[in-house]
Structure formats: C-alpha cells, structure tokens
Amino acid sequence: MNERDAAPVVHVVDDDPQVAKALARLLREHGFRTAVSDSAEAFLAQCDASQIGCVVLDVHLPGLDGLALQRRLSEGGSSWPIVFLTGHGDIPMSVHAMKAGAVDFLTKPVAADVLVAAVRAGVAQDARNRESRTESAALRNRMASLTAREREVLAGLSAGRLNKQIAADLGITEPTVKFHRARIMERMQAQTIAELMHLVARFEFAHGARTAAPSGRVPHDGPA
C-alpha cells in the first residue's frame, strides 16, 4: 500500500454536485483521499467501514437526510465522526446533531480553514476510537484465555488477598497459587501486579464486568 492509499478517507455526502466537487478538491489539497456521494443511500452502498476517516455530511439530502444517516450509522456501530454542513440549519438541529456525537455543525459557505480543522479533528477522533476498540478486543481475548482456576486466582489477587489466603480459599497449596499467578501474568502480558490490576480495572470498566472474589473467607484490602 502506498502513502496515498494509506491516507484517511473523507466521505463527502452532498446532493449539490458543484459543492461536493469543491469540497473534495479542497480536502485532497490537504492530503485526504475523498469519496463523493450525492445521497445517503449512495454513501451507504459504497462506504468501507474499515477505512480511517470521517464524513462531511449535508443535513438536507433527498431521501434519507443527514440526521437520519447519523442515526443509521450509530445504530450500525460505525465509528466515523461526522462534520455536518448546512445552508440553513437552526440551533435545535445543531444541538441535536452535536449531542448525537457530531464533530461540528458548520454553515455554508464554510471557510476552508474551518472545514479542514474540523475534518482533521474528526479523523483524529476516528483513529483514537479504532485504537481503543483494538486494545479493548485484545484485552478481552487475554481475559478469555485464562482458565477457570486462573480466573479464581485473579479474583483473589484483585480483592487484595495474599497467596496463602487465596490458597486457603480455593483449597489448593500456596506453590500452586504462585504457579497460577505466574501464568496469569504471562497470559495477561503484565510485568507487575500493579500493571495486572490496571488491566483488570480497564476490563471491568470497558465491559461492565466485575472480577468475583473466590469463595471462602471475606476478601480484605491487604497487600497482594
């Protein structure tokens, strides 16, 4: 893949061909690839969700309008940030769009530097969102790789239990706990217990999960 193909793609969705052409030319001059559609339906038919970028979207379109397309993308799990353009928007419409996650809501004719800045912000946001999802998926896979016993030991560690306490809770020996602890560190790709606890906290926050403590004694907040 050459440098041009790796550039972010900006989808320009506008039913005015002259406006769409001018916007696309401006964005290409600033290093973006562009894809132009004259309707929401045409955009949905050609877009590739794997590409980093954003959408420059006219609010008033024939058929599915801009706000409806924003809802459609959100419901479909798309991460593409949207920069709205309108020739005659109003405050309630802009508030609605921004609350739904739009990067900006700009009025035509828009200054070139303002549009380019909004697009850059959208592309950067998309890159961050994709990186976050990739890291979350990797962490989820690491957690899923743990055996049932390793998850029990991890729960004890997360609750602040000592190795000997976890051993008593689970009815196993302390050397066995140490063995499982080492395996957990390896599978979770953590160098220290502090790093392991950080990964567990991230997982619980991202997935709304809670690492249950092993059955037995009530956990306390002692050192790991």
Tab-separated table of N, CA and C in Angstrom, residues 3 9 35 94 99 102 108 121 128 137 147 158 173 176 180 183 193 199 207-208 210 212-213:
chain	number	residue	atom	x	y	z
A	3	GLU	N	1.694	5.515	0.130
A	3	GLU	CA	1.339	6.539	1.113
A	3	GLU	C	-0.022	7.146	0.815
A	9	VAL	N	-9.651	8.675	4.542
A	9	VAL	CA	-10.622	8.989	3.504
A	9	VAL	C	-11.746	9.825	4.103
A	35	ALA	N	-14.177	10.498	-1.157
A	35	ALA	CA	-15.181	9.711	-1.865
A	35	ALA	C	-16.463	10.536	-1.828
A	94	SER	N	-28.680	21.771	15.254
A	94	SER	CA	-27.258	21.636	15.547
A	94	SER	C	-27.038	21.011	16.916
A	99	LYS	N	-25.210	16.510	20.151
A	99	LYS	CA	-25.490	15.565	21.241
A	99	LYS	C	-25.371	14.128	20.757
A	102	ALA	N	-21.768	14.433	16.707
A	102	ALA	CA	-21.137	15.112	15.577
A	102	ALA	C	-19.898	15.880	16.032
A	108	LYS	N	-22.891	26.675	5.522
A	108	LYS	CA	-22.355	27.056	4.211
A	108	LYS	C	-22.603	28.541	3.961
A	121	ALA	N	-9.902	17.062	13.040
A	121	ALA	CA	-10.364	16.635	14.361
A	121	ALA	C	-11.170	15.342	14.256
A	128	ARG	N	-8.423	7.444	17.202
A	128	ARG	CA	-8.431	7.125	18.639
A	128	ARG	C	-9.482	6.069	18.958
A	137	ALA	N	-10.421	-5.161	22.506
A	137	ALA	CA	-10.584	-6.527	21.998
A	137	ALA	C	-9.406	-7.407	22.414
A	147	THR	N	-7.790	-19.825	32.324
A	147	THR	CA	-8.581	-20.984	32.728
A	147	THR	C	-9.497	-20.591	33.886
A	158	SER	N	-7.194	-9.573	42.830
A	158	SER	CA	-7.906	-8.309	42.658
A	158	SER	C	-8.536	-7.846	43.970
A	173	THR	N	-2.603	-25.512	47.307
A	173	THR	CA	-1.385	-25.139	48.009
A	173	THR	C	-0.895	-23.771	47.554
A	176	THR	N	0.971	-23.747	44.310
A	176	THR	CA	0.057	-23.821	43.166
A	176	THR	C	-0.495	-22.441	42.833
A	180	HIS	N	-0.095	-20.434	39.267
A	180	HIS	CA	-1.193	-19.821	38.515
A	180	HIS	C	-0.972	-18.314	38.367
A	183	ARG	N	1.352	-17.734	35.557
A	183	ARG	CA	0.675	-17.979	34.283
A	183	ARG	C	-0.256	-16.825	33.925
A	193	ILE	N	2.336	-6.739	39.351
A	193	ILE	CA	0.977	-6.871	39.877
A	193	ILE	C	0.200	-5.567	39.674
A	199	LEU	N	-4.912	-3.547	34.256
A	199	LEU	CA	-5.585	-4.223	33.145
A	199	LEU	C	-6.955	-4.738	33.572
A	207	HIS	N	-16.222	-3.376	30.057
A	207	HIS	CA	-17.229	-4.412	29.817
A	207	HIS	C	-18.290	-4.509	30.914
A	208	GLY	N	-18.218	-3.624	31.877
A	208	GLY	CA	-19.213	-3.646	32.945
A	208	GLY	C	-19.163	-4.919	33.767
A	210	ARG	N	-17.297	-7.562	36.637
A	210	ARG	CA	-16.686	-7.475	37.954
A	210	ARG	C	-15.992	-8.792	38.227
A	212	ALA	N	-15.120	-11.539	40.297
A	212	ALA	CA	-15.651	-12.033	41.556
A	212	ALA	C	-14.539	-12.627	42.414
A	213	ALA	N	-14.623	-12.389	43.722
A	213	ALA	CA	-13.650	-12.974	44.636
A	213	ALA	C	-13.930	-14.455	44.796
